Coordinates of C-alpha atoms in Angstrom, one line a residue:
Chain Q
X8 CA 26.4 162.3 85.2
X9 CA 29.1 160.7 87.2
X10 CA 32.5 161.0 85.6
X11 CA 34.9 158.1 85.7
X12 CA 38.2 159.3 86.9
X13 CA 39.7 156.0 88.1
X14 CA 42.7 156.2 85.8
X15 CA 45.4 158.3 87.3
X16 CA 43.9 158.4 90.9
X17 CA 45.9 157.7 94.0
X18 CA 44.8 154.8 96.1
X19 CA 45.6 155.2 99.7
X20 CA 47.7 152.4 101.2
X21 CA 50.8 151.6 103.1
X22 CA 52.5 148.9 101.0
X23 CA 56.1 148.4 100.1
X24 CA 55.3 150.0 96.8
X25 CA 53.6 153.0 98.4
X26 CA 56.7 153.6 100.6
X27 CA 59.3 153.6 97.8
X28 CA 61.0 156.8 96.9
X29 CA 59.1 158.5 94.1
X30 CA 62.3 159.2 92.2
X31 CA 63.2 155.5 92.2
X32 CA 59.6 154.7 91.1
X33 CA 59.7 157.2 88.2
X34 CA 63.1 155.9 87.0
X35 CA 62.2 152.2 87.4
X36 CA 58.8 152.8 85.7
X37 CA 60.7 154.0 82.7
X38 CA 63.0 151.0 82.8
X39 CA 60.0 148.7 83.2
X40 CA 58.4 150.2 80.1
X41 CA 61.5 149.6 78.1
X42 CA 61.5 146.0 79.4
X43 CA 57.9 145.5 78.3
X44 CA 59.0 146.4 74.8
X45 CA 62.1 144.2 74.9
X46 CA 60.0 141.1 75.6
X47 CA 59.7 139.1 72.4
X48 CA 59.0 135.5 73.3
X49 CA 56.3 133.7 75.2
X50 CA 58.7 133.0 78.1
X51 CA 59.7 136.6 78.5
X52 CA 56.1 137.8 78.2
X53 CA 55.2 135.3 80.9
X54 CA 57.9 136.8 83.1
X55 CA 56.7 140.4 82.5
X56 CA 53.1 139.4 83.3
X57 CA 54.3 137.5 86.4
X58 CA 56.3 140.6 87.5
X59 CA 53.2 142.8 87.0
X60 CA 51.1 140.4 89.0
X61 CA 53.8 140.5 91.7
X62 CA 53.7 144.3 91.6
X63 CA 49.9 144.2 92.0
X64 CA 50.2 141.8 95.0
X65 CA 52.9 144.1 96.5
X66 CA 50.8 147.2 96.1
X67 CA 47.8 145.6 98.0
X68 CA 45.5 147.4 95.6
X69 CA 42.2 145.6 94.7
X70 CA 42.3 144.1 91.2
X71 CA 38.8 145.7 90.7
X72 CA 40.3 149.1 90.7
X73 CA 42.9 148.0 88.1
X74 CA 40.1 146.6 85.9
X75 CA 38.3 149.9 86.2
X76 CA 41.4 151.6 84.9
X77 CA 41.6 149.3 81.9
X78 CA 38.0 149.6 80.9
X79 CA 38.3 152.8 79.0
X80 CA 41.0 151.3 76.7
X81 CA 39.4 148.0 76.0
X82 CA 38.4 149.3 72.6
X83 CA 41.9 150.3 71.7
X84 CA 43.2 146.8 72.8
X85 CA 40.5 145.0 70.7
X86 CA 41.1 147.2 67.7
X87 CA 44.8 146.6 67.6
X88 CA 44.4 142.9 68.2
X89 CA 41.9 142.6 65.4
X90 CA 44.1 144.5 63.0
X91 CA 46.9 142.2 63.9
X92 CA 44.9 139.0 63.4
X93 CA 43.9 140.1 59.9
X94 CA 46.9 141.9 58.6
X95 CA 49.9 140.0 59.9
X96 CA 51.2 137.7 57.2
X97 CA 53.1 134.5 58.0
X98 CA 54.1 131.3 56.2
X99 CA 51.1 129.0 56.3
X100 CA 47.6 130.3 56.7
X101 CA 45.5 128.8 59.5
X102 CA 42.2 129.8 58.0
X103 CA 41.5 130.9 54.4
X104 CA 38.2 132.5 53.5
X105 CA 37.8 134.7 50.4
X106 CA 40.3 137.5 50.8
X107 CA 40.8 136.9 54.5
X108 CA 43.8 134.8 55.5
X109 CA 44.6 134.3 59.2
X110 CA 48.0 133.2 60.1
X111 CA 49.2 131.7 63.4
X112 CA 51.7 134.5 63.6
X113 CA 48.9 137.0 63.5
X114 CA 47.1 135.4 66.4
X115 CA 50.3 135.3 68.5
X116 CA 51.0 138.8 67.6
X117 CA 47.5 140.0 68.5
X118 CA 47.8 138.2 71.9
X119 CA 51.2 139.7 72.6
X120 CA 50.1 143.2 71.6
X121 CA 47.0 143.0 73.8
X122 CA 49.1 141.8 76.7
X123 CA 51.7 144.5 76.1
X124 CA 49.1 147.3 76.2
X125 CA 47.4 145.9 79.3
X126 CA 50.7 145.4 81.1
X127 CA 51.9 148.9 80.1
X128 CA 48.8 150.5 81.6
X129 CA 48.6 148.4 84.7
X130 CA 52.3 148.6 85.5
X131 CA 52.7 152.3 85.0
X132 CA 49.6 153.0 87.1
X133 CA 50.9 150.7 89.8
X134 CA 54.3 152.3 89.8
X135 CA 53.2 155.8 89.6
X136 CA 49.6 157.0 89.9
X137 CA 48.0 154.3 92.2
X138 CA 50.8 154.1 94.7
X139 CA 52.4 157.5 94.6
X140 CA 50.6 160.6 95.8
X141 CA 50.5 163.2 93.0
X142 CA 52.4 165.5 95.3
X143 CA 55.2 162.9 95.8
X144 CA 55.2 162.4 92.1
X145 CA 55.7 166.1 91.3
X146 CA 58.2 166.3 94.2
X147 CA 60.1 163.4 92.6
X148 CA 60.0 164.9 89.2
X149 CA 61.1 168.3 90.6
X150 CA 64.1 166.7 92.2
X151 CA 65.0 164.5 89.2
X152 CA 64.8 167.6 87.0
X153 CA 66.4 170.0 89.5
X154 CA 69.7 170.0 87.5
X155 CA 67.8 171.9 84.8
X156 CA 67.2 174.9 87.2
X157 CA 70.9 175.5 86.7
X158 CA 70.1 176.6 83.2
X159 CA 67.3 178.9 84.5
X160 CA 64.4 176.5 83.8
X161 CA 61.7 177.2 86.4
X162 CA 61.5 173.6 87.7
X163 CA 60.0 174.5 91.1
X164 CA 57.3 176.8 89.6
X165 CA 56.5 174.1 87.1
X166 CA 56.0 171.5 89.8
X167 CA 54.0 173.9 91.9
X168 CA 51.7 174.4 88.9
X169 CA 51.4 170.6 88.5
X170 CA 50.5 170.2 92.2
X171 CA 47.8 172.9 92.0
X172 CA 46.4 171.5 88.8
X173 CA 46.2 168.0 90.4
X174 CA 44.6 169.5 93.5
X175 CA 41.9 171.3 91.5
X176 CA 40.9 168.4 89.2
X177 CA 38.3 166.9 91.6
X178 CA 37.1 170.4 92.6
X179 CA 36.5 171.4 89.0
X180 CA 34.8 168.1 88.1
X181 CA 32.4 168.6 91.0
X182 CA 31.8 172.2 89.8
X183 CA 31.2 171.0 86.2
X184 CA 28.6 168.6 87.5
X185 CA 26.9 171.3 89.5
X186 CA 26.8 173.7 86.5
X187 CA 25.5 170.9 84.2
X188 CA 22.7 170.2 86.7
X189 CA 21.9 173.9 87.0
X190 CA 21.7 174.2 83.2
X191 CA 19.6 171.0 83.0
X192 CA 17.2 172.4 85.5
X193 CA 16.7 175.3 83.2
X194 CA 16.0 173.0 80.3
X195 CA 19.4 172.6 78.7
X196 CA 19.8 169.4 76.7
X197 CA 23.2 167.7 76.5
X198 CA 22.4 164.3 75.2
X199 CA 20.4 164.6 72.0
X200 CA 21.2 166.1 68.6
X201 CA 24.2 165.9 66.3
X202 CA 27.8 166.5 67.2
X203 CA 27.7 170.2 66.5
X204 CA 24.5 170.7 68.5
X205 CA 26.0 168.8 71.4
X206 CA 29.3 170.8 71.2
X207 CA 27.3 174.0 71.2
X208 CA 25.3 172.8 74.2
X209 CA 28.6 172.7 76.2
X210 CA 29.2 176.4 75.8
X211 CA 26.9 177.4 78.7
X212 CA 28.9 175.0 80.8
X213 CA 32.4 176.1 79.8
X214 CA 31.8 179.8 80.3
X215 CA 30.7 179.6 84.0
X216 CA 33.3 177.0 84.6
X217 CA 36.1 179.3 83.3
X218 CA 34.8 182.3 85.1
X219 CA 34.7 180.4 88.4
X220 CA 38.1 178.8 87.7
X221 CA 39.7 182.3 87.3
X222 CA 38.0 183.5 90.5
X223 CA 39.3 180.4 92.3
X224 CA 42.8 181.0 90.9
X225 CA 42.7 184.6 92.2
X226 CA 41.6 183.6 95.7
X227 CA 44.1 180.8 95.9
X228 CA 46.9 183.2 94.9
X229 CA 45.8 185.5 97.7
X230 CA 45.7 182.7 100.2
X231 CA 49.2 181.5 99.1
X232 CA 50.5 185.0 99.5
X233 CA 49.0 185.2 103.0
X234 CA 50.9 182.0 103.8
X235 CA 54.2 183.6 102.9
X236 CA 54.7 181.9 99.5
X237 CA 57.5 183.6 97.7
X238 CA 58.6 181.0 95.2
X239 CA 61.0 178.1 95.5
X240 CA 63.8 180.0 97.2
X241 CA 64.5 179.1 100.8
X242 CA 61.7 176.6 101.0
X243 CA 62.1 173.5 103.2
X244 CA 60.0 170.3 103.0
X245 CA 57.8 168.3 105.3
X246 CA 58.7 165.1 103.5
X247 CA 62.3 165.0 102.4
X248 CA 62.8 162.2 99.8
X249 CA 65.2 159.6 101.1
X250 CA 66.1 156.5 99.2
X251 CA 66.7 153.6 101.5
X252 CA 67.8 150.0 101.2
X253 CA 64.3 148.9 100.0
X254 CA 64.6 151.3 97.1
X255 CA 68.0 149.9 96.1
X256 CA 66.7 146.3 96.3
X257 CA 63.7 147.3 94.2
X258 CA 65.8 149.0 91.6
X259 CA 68.1 146.0 91.4
X260 CA 65.1 143.7 90.9
X261 CA 63.8 145.7 88.1
X262 CA 67.2 145.8 86.4
X263 CA 67.6 142.0 86.9
X264 CA 64.1 141.6 85.4
X265 CA 65.4 143.4 82.2
X266 CA 68.4 141.0 82.1
X267 CA 66.1 138.0 82.5
X268 CA 63.8 139.2 79.7
X269 CA 66.7 139.6 77.3
X270 CA 68.1 136.1 78.2
X271 CA 64.7 134.5 77.8
X272 CA 64.3 136.1 74.4
X273 CA 67.6 134.5 73.3
X274 CA 67.5 131.1 75.0
X275 CA 63.8 130.2 75.3
X276 CA 62.5 131.6 72.0
X277 CA 59.1 129.8 71.8
X278 CA 56.7 131.8 69.7
X279 CA 59.3 134.4 69.2
X280 CA 57.9 137.1 66.9
X281 CA 59.2 140.3 65.5
X282 CA 56.6 142.7 66.8
X283 CA 56.9 146.4 66.5
Chain R
X29 CA 51.9 202.4 124.0
X30 CA 51.5 200.2 121.0
X31 CA 53.3 197.3 122.6
X32 CA 50.1 195.9 124.2
X33 CA 48.4 195.8 120.9
X34 CA 48.7 193.2 118.1
X35 CA 47.3 195.5 115.5
X36 CA 46.6 199.2 115.6
X37 CA 44.8 200.9 112.7
X38 CA 44.7 204.7 113.0
X39 CA 42.1 206.6 110.9
X40 CA 42.4 204.2 108.0
X41 CA 40.7 205.0 104.7
X42 CA 40.5 202.9 101.5
X43 CA 38.8 203.1 98.1
X44 CA 38.4 200.5 95.4
X45 CA 39.4 202.0 92.0
X46 CA 36.4 202.8 89.8
X47 CA 35.9 201.3 86.4
X48 CA 34.7 203.0 83.2
X49 CA 31.0 203.3 84.3
X50 CA 31.3 203.0 88.0
X51 CA 32.9 205.6 90.3
X52 CA 35.5 204.5 92.8
X53 CA 34.0 202.9 95.9
X54 CA 35.0 204.3 99.2
X55 CA 35.0 201.2 101.3
X56 CA 36.6 202.6 104.5
X57 CA 36.3 206.1 105.9
X58 CA 38.7 206.8 108.8
X59 CA 38.5 203.6 110.8
X60 CA 40.4 203.4 114.0
X61 CA 40.8 200.0 115.6
X62 CA 43.0 198.7 118.4
X63 CA 43.3 195.0 118.8
X64 CA 44.9 194.0 122.2
X65 CA 47.2 191.0 122.3
X66 CA 45.4 187.8 123.1
X67 CA 41.9 189.3 122.6
X68 CA 38.9 188.0 120.7
X69 CA 37.4 190.6 118.5
X70 CA 34.4 190.2 116.3
X71 CA 33.8 192.6 113.5
X72 CA 30.1 192.7 112.4
X73 CA 28.4 194.3 109.5
X74 CA 26.2 193.6 106.6
X75 CA 27.4 193.1 103.0
X76 CA 29.3 196.2 101.8
X77 CA 29.9 197.6 105.3
X78 CA 33.7 197.4 104.8
X79 CA 34.4 194.6 107.2
X80 CA 36.2 192.4 104.6
X81 CA 38.1 195.4 103.3
X82 CA 39.3 196.1 106.8
X83 CA 40.4 192.4 107.1
X84 CA 42.3 192.6 103.9
X85 CA 44.1 195.8 105.1
X86 CA 44.9 194.2 108.5
X87 CA 46.8 191.4 106.8
X88 CA 48.4 193.6 104.3
X89 CA 46.6 192.5 101.2
X90 CA 45.6 196.1 100.5
X91 CA 47.5 199.2 101.4
X92 CA 45.4 202.0 103.0
X93 CA 45.2 205.3 101.2
X94 CA 45.2 207.3 104.4
X95 CA 45.9 206.6 108.0
X96 CA 48.5 204.4 109.8
X97 CA 48.7 200.7 110.4
X98 CA 50.9 199.1 113.1
X99 CA 51.4 195.4 113.2
X100 CA 53.2 194.1 116.3
X101 CA 54.1 197.7 117.1
X102 CA 55.8 198.3 113.7
X103 CA 54.5 201.0 111.3
X104 CA 53.4 199.3 108.1
X105 CA 52.2 202.3 106.1
X106 CA 54.0 205.0 104.3
X107 CA 57.3 205.0 102.4
X108 CA 60.2 202.8 103.6
X109 CA 58.1 199.7 104.1
X110 CA 60.1 196.9 102.3
X111 CA 59.0 193.5 101.0
X112 CA 60.8 192.0 104.0
X113 CA 58.7 194.1 106.4
X114 CA 55.6 192.9 104.7
X115 CA 56.8 189.3 104.9
X116 CA 57.6 189.7 108.6
X117 CA 54.1 191.2 109.2
X118 CA 52.6 188.2 107.4
X119 CA 54.4 185.9 109.8
X120 CA 52.6 187.5 112.7
X121 CA 49.1 187.8 111.1
X122 CA 47.4 185.0 109.3
X123 CA 44.1 184.8 107.6
X124 CA 41.5 182.1 107.0
X125 CA 39.2 182.8 104.1
X126 CA 35.6 182.1 103.3
X127 CA 35.9 179.3 100.8
X128 CA 37.9 176.4 102.2
X129 CA 38.3 174.9 98.7
X130 CA 40.2 177.9 97.4
X131 CA 42.8 178.1 100.1
X132 CA 44.0 174.5 100.2
X133 CA 47.0 174.1 98.0
X134 CA 48.1 170.5 98.4
X135 CA 46.4 167.2 97.6
X136 CA 47.2 165.6 101.1
X137 CA 46.0 167.2 104.3
X138 CA 49.3 167.2 106.1
X139 CA 51.1 168.5 103.1
X140 CA 48.7 171.4 103.0
X141 CA 49.2 172.1 106.7
X142 CA 52.9 172.1 106.1
X143 CA 52.8 174.5 103.1
X144 CA 53.2 177.7 105.2
X145 CA 56.0 176.3 107.3
X146 CA 57.8 175.1 104.1
X147 CA 57.6 178.7 102.8
X148 CA 59.1 180.0 106.0
X149 CA 62.0 177.6 105.6
X150 CA 61.3 175.8 108.9
X151 CA 63.6 172.7 109.3
X152 CA 62.0 169.4 108.4
X153 CA 61.7 167.8 111.9
X154 CA 60.2 171.1 113.3
X155 CA 57.6 171.1 110.5
X156 CA 56.7 167.5 111.3
X157 CA 56.2 168.5 115.0
X158 CA 54.2 171.6 114.2
X159 CA 51.9 169.8 111.6
X160 CA 51.1 167.1 114.1
X161 CA 50.4 169.6 116.8
X162 CA 48.2 171.8 114.6
X163 CA 46.2 168.8 113.3
X164 CA 45.7 167.7 116.9
X165 CA 44.5 171.2 117.9
X166 CA 41.8 171.2 115.2
X167 CA 41.0 167.5 115.8
X168 CA 42.0 166.4 112.3
X169 CA 44.9 164.2 113.3
X170 CA 43.4 161.0 111.9
X171 CA 42.8 162.6 108.5
X172 CA 46.5 163.6 108.1
X173 CA 47.0 161.4 105.1
X174 CA 43.6 162.0 103.5
X175 CA 42.8 163.9 100.4
X176 CA 41.1 167.3 101.2
X177 CA 38.4 167.0 98.5
X178 CA 36.8 164.1 100.3
X179 CA 36.4 166.0 103.6
X180 CA 33.3 168.0 104.6
X181 CA 33.2 171.8 104.5
X182 CA 33.8 172.1 108.2
X183 CA 36.7 169.6 108.1
X184 CA 38.3 171.4 105.1
X185 CA 38.0 174.7 107.0
X186 CA 39.7 173.2 110.0
X187 CA 42.5 171.9 107.8
X188 CA 42.9 175.5 106.5
X189 CA 43.0 176.7 110.1
X190 CA 45.6 174.1 111.0
X191 CA 47.7 175.5 108.1
X192 CA 47.6 178.9 109.7
X193 CA 48.2 177.6 113.3
X194 CA 51.3 175.6 112.1
X195 CA 52.9 178.9 111.1
X196 CA 52.7 180.0 114.8
X197 CA 51.0 183.3 114.1
X198 CA 50.3 185.6 116.9
X199 CA 47.0 186.7 115.3
X200 CA 44.6 185.0 113.0
X201 CA 41.9 186.8 111.1
X202 CA 38.8 184.8 110.1
X203 CA 37.2 186.4 107.1
X204 CA 33.6 185.0 107.2
X205 CA 35.2 181.6 107.6
X206 CA 31.9 180.0 108.6
X207 CA 29.7 181.6 106.0
X208 CA 29.8 178.6 103.6
X209 CA 29.4 175.9 106.2
X210 CA 26.4 174.0 107.5
X211 CA 25.5 174.4 111.2
X212 CA 27.6 171.3 112.2
X213 CA 30.6 172.7 110.4
X214 CA 30.1 176.2 111.8
X215 CA 30.1 174.8 115.4
X216 CA 33.3 172.7 114.7
X217 CA 35.1 175.8 113.4
X218 CA 33.8 178.2 116.1
X219 CA 34.8 175.7 118.9
X220 CA 38.3 175.5 117.3
X221 CA 38.6 179.3 117.2
X222 CA 37.5 179.5 120.9
X223 CA 40.1 176.9 121.8
X224 CA 42.9 178.8 120.0
X225 CA 42.1 182.0 121.7
X226 CA 41.6 180.6 125.3
X227 CA 44.2 177.9 125.3
X228 CA 46.9 179.0 123.0
X229 CA 46.6 182.7 123.5
X230 CA 46.2 183.5 119.8
X231 CA 44.7 186.9 119.1
X232 CA 41.5 186.3 117.1
X233 CA 39.7 188.7 114.8
X234 CA 36.4 187.1 113.6
X235 CA 34.6 188.8 110.7
X236 CA 31.1 187.6 110.4
X237 CA 27.5 188.6 109.8
X238 CA 26.1 186.1 112.2
X239 CA 25.2 187.9 115.4
X240 CA 25.3 184.7 117.5
X241 CA 28.9 184.2 116.5
X242 CA 29.8 187.6 117.7
X243 CA 28.6 186.9 121.2
X244 CA 31.5 184.6 121.8
X245 CA 34.0 187.4 121.4
X246 CA 35.2 189.7 124.2
X247 CA 34.9 192.8 122.0
X248 CA 32.4 193.5 119.2
X249 CA 33.0 196.1 116.5
X250 CA 29.9 196.9 114.4
X251 CA 30.7 198.4 111.0
X252 CA 28.3 200.2 108.6
X253 CA 29.1 202.2 105.5
X254 CA 32.8 202.0 105.9
X255 CA 32.9 203.4 109.5
X256 CA 32.7 201.9 112.9
X257 CA 29.1 202.3 114.2
X258 CA 29.5 200.8 117.7
X259 CA 32.3 199.2 119.7
X260 CA 32.4 197.4 123.0
X261 CA 31.7 194.2 124.9
X262 CA 28.8 192.1 123.5
X263 CA 26.6 193.2 126.3
X264 CA 27.3 196.9 125.6
X265 CA 26.8 196.6 121.9
X266 CA 23.7 194.5 122.0
X267 CA 22.1 196.6 124.8
X268 CA 20.6 199.0 122.2
X269 CA 18.9 196.8 119.6
X270 CA 17.2 199.8 117.9
X271 CA 20.5 201.3 116.8
X272 CA 21.5 198.0 115.2
X273 CA 18.2 197.5 113.6
X274 CA 18.4 201.0 112.0
X275 CA 21.7 199.9 110.4
X276 CA 19.9 196.9 108.9
X277 CA 21.7 194.6 111.3
X278 CA 20.2 191.9 113.5
X279 CA 20.8 191.3 117.2
X280 CA 21.2 187.8 118.6
X281 CA 17.9 185.9 118.8
X282 CA 18.0 185.8 122.6
X283 CA 18.5 189.6 122.8
X284 CA 15.6 190.2 120.4
X285 CA 13.4 188.0 122.6
X286 CA 14.5 189.6 125.8
X287 CA 14.2 193.1 124.4
X288 CA 10.6 192.4 123.3
X289 CA 9.8 191.0 126.8
X290 CA 11.4 194.0 128.5
X291 CA 9.3 196.4 126.4
X292 CA 6.2 194.6 127.6
X293 CA 7.3 195.3 131.1
X294 CA 9.1 192.1 132.1
X295 CA 12.3 192.8 134.1
X296 CA 15.0 191.0 132.3
X297 CA 18.6 191.8 131.3
X298 CA 19.5 191.9 127.6
X299 CA 22.9 190.5 127.6
X300 CA 22.2 186.8 128.0
X301 CA 23.3 185.0 124.8
X302 CA 23.1 181.4 125.7
X303 CA 19.7 180.0 124.9
X304 CA 19.6 177.8 128.0
X305 CA 20.5 180.6 130.3
X306 CA 18.1 182.9 128.5
X307 CA 15.3 180.5 129.2
X308 CA 16.3 180.3 132.9
X309 CA 16.4 184.1 133.1
X310 CA 12.9 184.4 131.6
X311 CA 11.6 181.7 133.9
X312 CA 13.1 183.4 136.9
X313 CA 11.6 186.8 135.9
X314 CA 8.2 185.3 135.4
X315 CA 8.4 183.5 138.8
X316 CA 9.3 186.6 140.7
X317 CA 6.6 188.6 138.9
X318 CA 4.1 185.9 139.7
X319 CA 5.3 185.9 143.3
X320 CA 4.9 189.7 143.6
X321 CA 1.3 189.5 142.2
X322 CA 0.5 186.7 144.7
X323 CA 1.9 188.9 147.5
X324 CA -0.2 191.9 146.5
X325 CA -3.3 189.8 146.8

């Protein structure tokens, strides 16, 4: 069994987007999400979609990878779209059949919601997971949150934990596959039977996995101790985060995009709908 | 007297605490070991011989019950050893473990190599320089921005070694660092270790149960049952295969072959560890014997 872990995986590259300061990327990603929810008319949606396509072009990441990231959520998108088609009420029904009434508003709403979800997933993964190494991401978060360490919150320790967790995800997935194969070779069956039977079949996988994870944790702690790790105090960095002119320009562009979205909502209100 | 030695262990003993049903295990019984600066020492022994325990004591992961331990001439046992002393000792002595997966902390190769330096508070430009140098030494420069989990075992282990090199340790202990690797990976790692010792003057302690690896060292220490069974140059130690066999240890394949031939009356030395040279020696011995026989006739 090969596990699909495309969503949330870093794609190596050297684009403009890759080189931006992770702190800037985290903040602008949040701003961009807000902008996606601000868009309310066809024109502003078109702008948001155009901006996302531009981001994709800037990142130099193959659209196939992006599609792979969307695949797991296709069902969610379809489901919300269908709900919208059937349940949104407007003024004049487009189609009337027994108790089913489909209004043009419903169709527009469904299309917008689908676009919104897709853009949300694509843009956040472009901003953060695809173009930012997990370690840069945790670094950025650590520095953004560093004021909190003043009130004794263990910000460095938390980001260290995040880094190690990210580091061990592929290792543990590999291990799970190994254990599953080992159990299958002994006649274990994971693919037939009801829900409860299948859940129970996972126990012989979980137990060895946990045992080995604890052993790994122990060895890693020893190795870290041997490399003089004593917590966040007095540590320096290989990559010090530095925001340059490119970061400033990028941030300004994202802010300008927000302004444009609001203006388009007001002045070009084609197909404007009140979506939630 | 201790100045010329990187590590000195005097009469060190250690036991692992027992559990409910098991009695405590005495892992080391009065081991004395002197590791000269810049030397290449191999510690050999079968499972449970105490070699890994000794390694853990040498890099201060365990504290000996009895005996004295000096690192860089400084006494590291007894009362009055502070956290700072231990940290200072760890800056001198580094360790590379068996499983490369469980010692790599970061998700990018160069970040992992930098981890130790970051902990020491080395300035950023200096870290950059050291990381590049260390990756160059282990031949992993072009993988600097890769993710460690996509590398082969030998490559991962070389990344782990680079992490230790970047901290500029005087002494590196390899605790069965090749045990989990395929022959390719083993050779990569062993060549890296040789280079570190001969070119950069790093003191190397190689813990292994592969006899062939031990022949690369200038000193071999054979452990059995928590004590040192034999100590000396590879030639000295492997000159008496019977003693090693009685401790359930092997000798290098070349030595085994030469020993068998010698017993059958062929005049060959035992301390030739390189297969090519071994073949040459046997051919030479056979030729001279053949020559003698012809002369007799």
